[in-house]
Coordinates of C-alpha atoms in Angstrom, one line a residue:
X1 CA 2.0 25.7 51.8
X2 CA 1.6 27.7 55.0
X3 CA 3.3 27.5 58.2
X4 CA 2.4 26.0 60.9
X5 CA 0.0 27.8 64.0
X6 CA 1.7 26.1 66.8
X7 CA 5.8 25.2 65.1
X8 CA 8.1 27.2 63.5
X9 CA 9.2 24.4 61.0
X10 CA 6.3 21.7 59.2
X11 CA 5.7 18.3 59.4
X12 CA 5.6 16.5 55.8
X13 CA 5.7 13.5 54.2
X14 CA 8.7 12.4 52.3
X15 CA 6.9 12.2 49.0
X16 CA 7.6 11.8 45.2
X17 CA 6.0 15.6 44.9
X18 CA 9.4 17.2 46.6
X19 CA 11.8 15.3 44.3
X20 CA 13.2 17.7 41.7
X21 CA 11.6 18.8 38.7
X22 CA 12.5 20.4 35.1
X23 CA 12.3 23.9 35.7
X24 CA 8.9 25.2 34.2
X25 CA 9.4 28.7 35.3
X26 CA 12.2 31.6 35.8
X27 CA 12.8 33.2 39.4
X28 CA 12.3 37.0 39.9
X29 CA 13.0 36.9 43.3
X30 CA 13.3 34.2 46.7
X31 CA 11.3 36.0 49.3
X32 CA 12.2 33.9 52.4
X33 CA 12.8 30.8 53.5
X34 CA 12.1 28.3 56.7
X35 CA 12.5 25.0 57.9
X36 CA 10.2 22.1 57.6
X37 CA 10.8 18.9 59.2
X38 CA 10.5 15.7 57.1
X39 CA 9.0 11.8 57.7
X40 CA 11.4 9.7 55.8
X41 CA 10.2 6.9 54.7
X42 CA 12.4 3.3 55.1
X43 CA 11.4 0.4 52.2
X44 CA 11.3 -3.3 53.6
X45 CA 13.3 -5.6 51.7
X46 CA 11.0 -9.3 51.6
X47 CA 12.7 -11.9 50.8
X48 CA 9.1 -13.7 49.5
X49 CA 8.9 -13.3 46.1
X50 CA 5.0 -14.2 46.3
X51 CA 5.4 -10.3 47.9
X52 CA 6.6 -8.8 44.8
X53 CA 3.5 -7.0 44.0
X54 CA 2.6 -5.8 47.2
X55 CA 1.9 -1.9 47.6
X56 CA 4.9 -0.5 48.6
X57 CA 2.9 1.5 51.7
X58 CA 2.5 -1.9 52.5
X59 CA 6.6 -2.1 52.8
X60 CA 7.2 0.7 54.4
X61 CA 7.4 2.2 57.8
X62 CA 8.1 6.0 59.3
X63 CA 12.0 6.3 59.5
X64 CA 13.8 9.4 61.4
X65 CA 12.6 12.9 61.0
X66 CA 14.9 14.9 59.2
X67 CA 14.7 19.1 58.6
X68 CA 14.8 20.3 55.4
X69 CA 14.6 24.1 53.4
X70 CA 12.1 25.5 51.1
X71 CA 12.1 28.8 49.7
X72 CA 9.0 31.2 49.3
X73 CA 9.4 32.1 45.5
X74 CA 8.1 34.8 43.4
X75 CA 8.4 33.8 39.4
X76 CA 8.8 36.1 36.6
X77 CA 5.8 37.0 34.6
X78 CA 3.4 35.7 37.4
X79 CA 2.3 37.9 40.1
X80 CA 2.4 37.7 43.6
X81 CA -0.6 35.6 44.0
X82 CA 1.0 32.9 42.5
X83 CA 4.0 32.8 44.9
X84 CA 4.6 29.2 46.3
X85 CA 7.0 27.5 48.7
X86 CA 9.5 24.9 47.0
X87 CA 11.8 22.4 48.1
X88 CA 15.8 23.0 48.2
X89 CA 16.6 20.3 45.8
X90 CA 14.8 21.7 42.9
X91 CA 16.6 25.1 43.5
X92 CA 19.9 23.0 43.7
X93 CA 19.2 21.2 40.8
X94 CA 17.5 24.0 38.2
X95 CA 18.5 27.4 39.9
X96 CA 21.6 27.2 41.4
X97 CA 22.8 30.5 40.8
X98 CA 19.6 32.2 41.9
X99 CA 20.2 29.9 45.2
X100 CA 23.9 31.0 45.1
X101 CA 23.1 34.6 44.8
X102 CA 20.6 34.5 47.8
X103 CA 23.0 32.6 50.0
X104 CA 25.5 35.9 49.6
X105 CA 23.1 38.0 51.5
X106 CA 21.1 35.4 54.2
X107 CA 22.3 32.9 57.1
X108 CA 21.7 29.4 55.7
X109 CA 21.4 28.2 59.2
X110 CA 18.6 30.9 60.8
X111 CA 15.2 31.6 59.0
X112 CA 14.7 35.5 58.5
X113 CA 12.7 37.1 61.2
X114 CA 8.6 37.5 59.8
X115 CA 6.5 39.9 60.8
X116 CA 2.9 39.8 60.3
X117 CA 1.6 42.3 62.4
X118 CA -0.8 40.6 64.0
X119 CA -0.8 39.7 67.8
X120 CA 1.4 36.3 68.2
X121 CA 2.5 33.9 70.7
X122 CA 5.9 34.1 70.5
X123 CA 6.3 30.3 72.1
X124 CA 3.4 28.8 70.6
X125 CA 2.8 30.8 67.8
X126 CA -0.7 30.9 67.6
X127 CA -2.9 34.4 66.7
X128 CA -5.6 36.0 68.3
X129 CA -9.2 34.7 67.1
X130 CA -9.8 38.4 66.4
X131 CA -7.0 38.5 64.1
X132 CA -8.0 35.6 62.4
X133 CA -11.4 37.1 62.1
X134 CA -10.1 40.0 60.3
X135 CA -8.1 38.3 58.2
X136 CA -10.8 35.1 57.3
X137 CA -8.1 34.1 54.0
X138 CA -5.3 33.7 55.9
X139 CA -3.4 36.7 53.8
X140 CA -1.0 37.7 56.4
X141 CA 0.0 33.9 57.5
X142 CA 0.6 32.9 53.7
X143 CA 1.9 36.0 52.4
X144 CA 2.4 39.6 54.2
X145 CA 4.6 38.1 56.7
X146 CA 6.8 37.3 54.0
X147 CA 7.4 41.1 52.8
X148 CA 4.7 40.8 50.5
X149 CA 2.9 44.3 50.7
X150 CA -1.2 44.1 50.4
X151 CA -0.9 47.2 48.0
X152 CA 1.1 44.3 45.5
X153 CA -1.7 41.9 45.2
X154 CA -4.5 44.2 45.2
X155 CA -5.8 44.9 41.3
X156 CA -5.5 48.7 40.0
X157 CA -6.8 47.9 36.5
X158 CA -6.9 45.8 33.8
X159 CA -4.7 47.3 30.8
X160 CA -5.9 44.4 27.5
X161 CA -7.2 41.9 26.8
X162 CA -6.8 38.6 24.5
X163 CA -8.8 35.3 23.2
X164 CA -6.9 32.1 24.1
X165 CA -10.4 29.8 23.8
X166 CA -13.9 30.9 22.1
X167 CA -15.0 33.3 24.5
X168 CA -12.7 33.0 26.7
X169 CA -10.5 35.4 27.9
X170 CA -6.8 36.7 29.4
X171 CA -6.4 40.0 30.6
X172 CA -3.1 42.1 31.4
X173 CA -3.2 43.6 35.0
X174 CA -1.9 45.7 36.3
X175 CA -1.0 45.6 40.5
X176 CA -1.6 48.7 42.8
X177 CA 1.9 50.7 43.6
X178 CA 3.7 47.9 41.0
X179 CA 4.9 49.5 37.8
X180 CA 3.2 48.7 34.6
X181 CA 6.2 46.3 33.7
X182 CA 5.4 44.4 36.8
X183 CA 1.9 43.4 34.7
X184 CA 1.0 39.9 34.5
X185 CA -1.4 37.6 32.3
X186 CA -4.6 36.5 34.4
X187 CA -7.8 34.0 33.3
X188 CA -10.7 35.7 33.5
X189 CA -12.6 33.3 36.6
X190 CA -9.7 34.3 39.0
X191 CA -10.8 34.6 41.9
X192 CA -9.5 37.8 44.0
X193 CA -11.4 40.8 45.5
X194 CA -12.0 43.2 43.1
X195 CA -10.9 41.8 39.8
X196 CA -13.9 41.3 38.3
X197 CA -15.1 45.1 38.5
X198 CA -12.0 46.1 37.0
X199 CA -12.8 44.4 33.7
X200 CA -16.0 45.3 33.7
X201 CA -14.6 49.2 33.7
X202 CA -11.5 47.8 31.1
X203 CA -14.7 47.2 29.0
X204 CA -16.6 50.2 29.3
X205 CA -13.4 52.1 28.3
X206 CA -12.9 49.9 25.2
X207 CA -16.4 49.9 24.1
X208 CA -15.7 53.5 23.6
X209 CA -13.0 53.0 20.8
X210 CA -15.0 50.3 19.3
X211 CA -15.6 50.9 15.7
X212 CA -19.0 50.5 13.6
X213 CA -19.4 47.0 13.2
X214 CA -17.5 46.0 16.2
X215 CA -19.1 44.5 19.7
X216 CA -18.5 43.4 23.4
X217 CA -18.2 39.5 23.0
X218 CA -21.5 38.1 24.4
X219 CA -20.2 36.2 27.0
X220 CA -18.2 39.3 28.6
X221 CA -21.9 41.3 28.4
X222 CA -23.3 37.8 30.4
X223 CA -20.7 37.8 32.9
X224 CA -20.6 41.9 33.7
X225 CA -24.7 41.7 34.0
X226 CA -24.4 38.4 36.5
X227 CA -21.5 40.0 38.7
X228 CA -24.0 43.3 38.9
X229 CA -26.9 41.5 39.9
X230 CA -24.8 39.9 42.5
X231 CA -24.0 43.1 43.9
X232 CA -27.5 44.2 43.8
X233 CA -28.2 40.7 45.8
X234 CA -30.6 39.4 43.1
X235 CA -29.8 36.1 41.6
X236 CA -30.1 35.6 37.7
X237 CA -32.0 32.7 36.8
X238 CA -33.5 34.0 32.9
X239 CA -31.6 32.4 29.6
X240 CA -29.2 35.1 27.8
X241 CA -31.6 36.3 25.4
X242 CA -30.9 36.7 21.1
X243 CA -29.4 39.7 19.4
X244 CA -32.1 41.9 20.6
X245 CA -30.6 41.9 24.3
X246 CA -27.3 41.3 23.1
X247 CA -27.5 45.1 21.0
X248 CA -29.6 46.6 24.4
X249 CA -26.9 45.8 27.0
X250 CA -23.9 46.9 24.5
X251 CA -25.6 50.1 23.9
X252 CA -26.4 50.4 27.7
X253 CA -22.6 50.3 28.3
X254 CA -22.0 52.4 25.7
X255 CA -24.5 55.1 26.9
X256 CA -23.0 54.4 30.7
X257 CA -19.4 54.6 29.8
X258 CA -19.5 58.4 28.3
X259 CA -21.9 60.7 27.6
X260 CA -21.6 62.4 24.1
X261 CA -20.1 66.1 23.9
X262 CA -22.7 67.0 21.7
X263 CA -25.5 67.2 23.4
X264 CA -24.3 69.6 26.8
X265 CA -26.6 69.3 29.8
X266 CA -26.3 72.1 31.3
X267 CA -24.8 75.8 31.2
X268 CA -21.4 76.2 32.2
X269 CA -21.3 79.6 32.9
X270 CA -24.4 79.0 35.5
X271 CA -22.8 78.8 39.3
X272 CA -23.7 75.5 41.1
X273 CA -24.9 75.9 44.5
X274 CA -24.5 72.9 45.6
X275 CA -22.5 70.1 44.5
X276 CA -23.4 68.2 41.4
X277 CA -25.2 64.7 41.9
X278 CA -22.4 62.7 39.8
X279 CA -19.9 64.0 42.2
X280 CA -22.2 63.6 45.5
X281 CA -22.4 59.6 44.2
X282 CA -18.9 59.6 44.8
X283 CA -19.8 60.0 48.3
X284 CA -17.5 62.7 48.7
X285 CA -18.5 66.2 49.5
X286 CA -17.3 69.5 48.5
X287 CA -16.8 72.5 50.8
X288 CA -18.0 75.7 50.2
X289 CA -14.5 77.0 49.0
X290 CA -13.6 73.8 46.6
X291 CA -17.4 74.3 45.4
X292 CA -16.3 78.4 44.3
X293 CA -13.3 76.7 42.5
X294 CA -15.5 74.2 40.8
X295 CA -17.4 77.4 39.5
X296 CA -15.0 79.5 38.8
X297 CA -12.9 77.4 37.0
X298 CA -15.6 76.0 34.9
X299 CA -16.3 79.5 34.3
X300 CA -13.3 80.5 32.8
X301 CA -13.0 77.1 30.3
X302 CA -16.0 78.6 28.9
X303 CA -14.8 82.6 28.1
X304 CA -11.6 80.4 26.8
X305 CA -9.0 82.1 29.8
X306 CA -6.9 80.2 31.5
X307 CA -6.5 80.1 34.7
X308 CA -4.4 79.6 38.1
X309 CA -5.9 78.0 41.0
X310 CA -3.5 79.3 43.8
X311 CA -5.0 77.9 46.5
X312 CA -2.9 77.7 50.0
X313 CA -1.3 73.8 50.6
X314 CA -4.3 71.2 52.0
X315 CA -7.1 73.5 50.6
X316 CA -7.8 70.8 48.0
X317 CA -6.4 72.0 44.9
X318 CA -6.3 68.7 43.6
X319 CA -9.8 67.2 44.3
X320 CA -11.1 71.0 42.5
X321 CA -8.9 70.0 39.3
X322 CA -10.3 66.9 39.0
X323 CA -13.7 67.5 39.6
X324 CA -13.4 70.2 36.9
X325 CA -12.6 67.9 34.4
X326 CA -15.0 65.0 35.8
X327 CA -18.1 67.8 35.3
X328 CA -16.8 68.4 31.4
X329 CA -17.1 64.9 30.8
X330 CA -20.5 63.9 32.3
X331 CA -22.1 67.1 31.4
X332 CA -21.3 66.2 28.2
X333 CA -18.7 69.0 26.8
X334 CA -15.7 67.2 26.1
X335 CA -15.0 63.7 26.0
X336 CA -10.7 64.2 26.7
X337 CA -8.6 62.9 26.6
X338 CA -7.1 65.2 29.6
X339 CA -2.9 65.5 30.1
X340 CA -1.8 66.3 34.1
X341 CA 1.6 66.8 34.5
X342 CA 3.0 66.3 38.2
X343 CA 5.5 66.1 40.2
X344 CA 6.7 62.5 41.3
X345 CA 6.3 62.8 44.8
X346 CA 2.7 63.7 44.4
X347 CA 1.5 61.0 41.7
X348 CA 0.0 58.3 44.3
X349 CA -1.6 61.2 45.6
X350 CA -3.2 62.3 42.5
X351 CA -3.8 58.3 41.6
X352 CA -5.9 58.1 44.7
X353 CA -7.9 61.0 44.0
X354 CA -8.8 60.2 40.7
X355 CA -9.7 57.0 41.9
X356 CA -12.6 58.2 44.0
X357 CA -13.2 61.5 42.8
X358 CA -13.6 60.2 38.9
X359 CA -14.6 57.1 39.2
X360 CA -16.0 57.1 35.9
X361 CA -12.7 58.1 33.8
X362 CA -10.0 55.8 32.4
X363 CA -6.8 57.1 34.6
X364 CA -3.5 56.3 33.1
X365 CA 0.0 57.1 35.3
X366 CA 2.4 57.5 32.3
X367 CA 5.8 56.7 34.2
X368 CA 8.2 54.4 34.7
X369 CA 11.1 52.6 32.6
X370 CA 11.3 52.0 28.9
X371 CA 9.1 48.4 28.9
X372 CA 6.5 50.1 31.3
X373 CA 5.6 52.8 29.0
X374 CA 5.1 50.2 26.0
X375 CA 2.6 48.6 28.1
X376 CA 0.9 51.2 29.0
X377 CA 0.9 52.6 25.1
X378 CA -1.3 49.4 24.2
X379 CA -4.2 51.2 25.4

């Protein structure tokens, strides 16, 4: 439940839904909280018992308006997608001492201060059309003005996998600048930008470790191919064909996902002159200097030298190491896995240039406490 555009406190009906409830869930953290102002609802007592069975709307009328809390929750083991709003009297009644705790630190009596960023009326509280244009699902109403960081709900990849139906799927995510013990269980039709191309690459990286007799569950192989043609704007209206197509598109993946090291395409002691293709479909591009590093670094891996590249700061030291390694993998002469050891400060850094200059590669950021590195050990 969102705020209002035009108050700083809701209008709601006094109704059965805001009684309290047996506590389903555990509380990670209470976000916020605001006023909402109530209708209560006054019963009339008929003193006709041919009335006893009337509808009790029937009986009753709109009583005083009352204002009421409800906190902006964030639950264990869920993430921040599934935050809601919920009424003080289940907090006082199944989480007291998470209510208790929150009270320590916040005025009971003045909302905190929200800040969306956008452009808003003070006094009537309404946004900007533009705004709302640029922001068409309502994030920043229902949730960044709240202290909820876009980063938090945005997916960085999906880490396993498991059955709860026949063919149907849960997968472990794992949230952009959250810590892998910050992962959370999601069904496989939710619905959020860009969680449906990370499983298709969380499959394309298992199909690799598949052994011989093992296969991509057909309904995965349906779903990848239908998401694909959306985003080629054709529409798929042909049946799933038999095992014939089923074998084709797993051993398209599996020729897509990695090229094998046994078969090198090309010489590695030959200089490129310009850029290689699988690195100009990045739609990045080299300079002329990163492009000498490329060569000369590849050149050395093959005389089996190591080497320094001491390139002065902002040069692009980074994006020349991991183009390096990129070109052994699709040119076929190693399939990794690859170890990079870096200092803290610089790890989102190097996360984000993996990200777009290897698009193709299974990246991994090995840090974090004790139950964050057993997560990401599962793959």
């Amino acid at each position: 439940m969102s705020s209002s555009d035009s108050d700083s406190s809701e209008l709601i009906d006094d109704e059965i839904s805001q009684e309290p409830q047996e506590p389903k869930k555990a509380i990670e953290k209470i976000l916020s909280w605001r006023w909402v102002e109530r209708k209560k609802k006054n019963i009339i007592q008929s003193s006709d018992e041919d009335n006893e069975e009337q509808d009790d709307d029937k009986n009753s009328i709109d009583g005083d308006v009352y204002r009421d809390r409800e906190f902006f929750i964030k639950w264990k083991y869920m993430s921040y997608w599934r935050c809601e709003w919920v009424n003080e009297d289940v907090l006082e009644q199944n989480y007291k001492q998470a209510l208790r705790n929150y009270w320590r630190r916040m005025d009971p009596n003045v909302p905190p201060e929200v800040d969306d960023g956008s452009h808003e009326d003070l006094i009537t509280g309404k946004i900007d059309d533009k705004e709302k244009e640029d922001d068409p699902h309502n994030m920043e109403q229902k949730y960044y003005r709240y202290g909820i960081k876009p980063e938090w709900m945005q997916v960085h990849r999906v880490v396993n996998h498991a059955e709860y139906e026949d063919c149907e799927f849960d997968y472990l995510v794992k949230w952009r600048e959250l810590l892998y013990d910050q992962t959370t269980w999601e069904r496989d039709d939710l619905d959020i930008p860009g969680y449906q191309d990370a499983i298709a690459k969380y499959w394309k990286h298992s199909v690799r470790k598949l052994t011989i007799g093992e296969s991509i569950p057909r309904s995965v192989l349906d779903k990848m191919k239908r998401n694909a043609e959306k985003e080629d704007g054709e529409a798929s209206s042909s049946p799933s064909g038999g095992d014939d197509e089923d074998e084709e598109d797993e051993q398209h993946l599996r020729k897509n996902s990695r090229r094998e090291c046994s078969k090198p395409l090309s010489e590695l002691k030959k200089k490129y002159e310009k850029q290689p293709d699988y690195v100009a479909e990045t739609g990045g591009t080299l300079h002329q200097h990163q492009l000498e590093g490329l060569n000369w670094l590849r050149h050395c891996w093959a005389n089996k030298k190591d080497a320094i590249l001491a390139d002065e700061m902002g040069l692009g030291k980074t994006i020349q190491t991991l183009v390096f390694l990129y070109s052994l993998v699709k040119e076929g002469y190693t399939n990794g896995p690859f170890l990079i050891s870096a200092p803290l400060s610089t790890l989102i850094n190097w996360e984000r240039e993996a990200e777009f200059w290897t698009p193709d590669l299974y990246v991994v950021t090995y840090i974090g406490n004790k139950q964050s590195r057993e997560v990401i050990r599962l793959k």
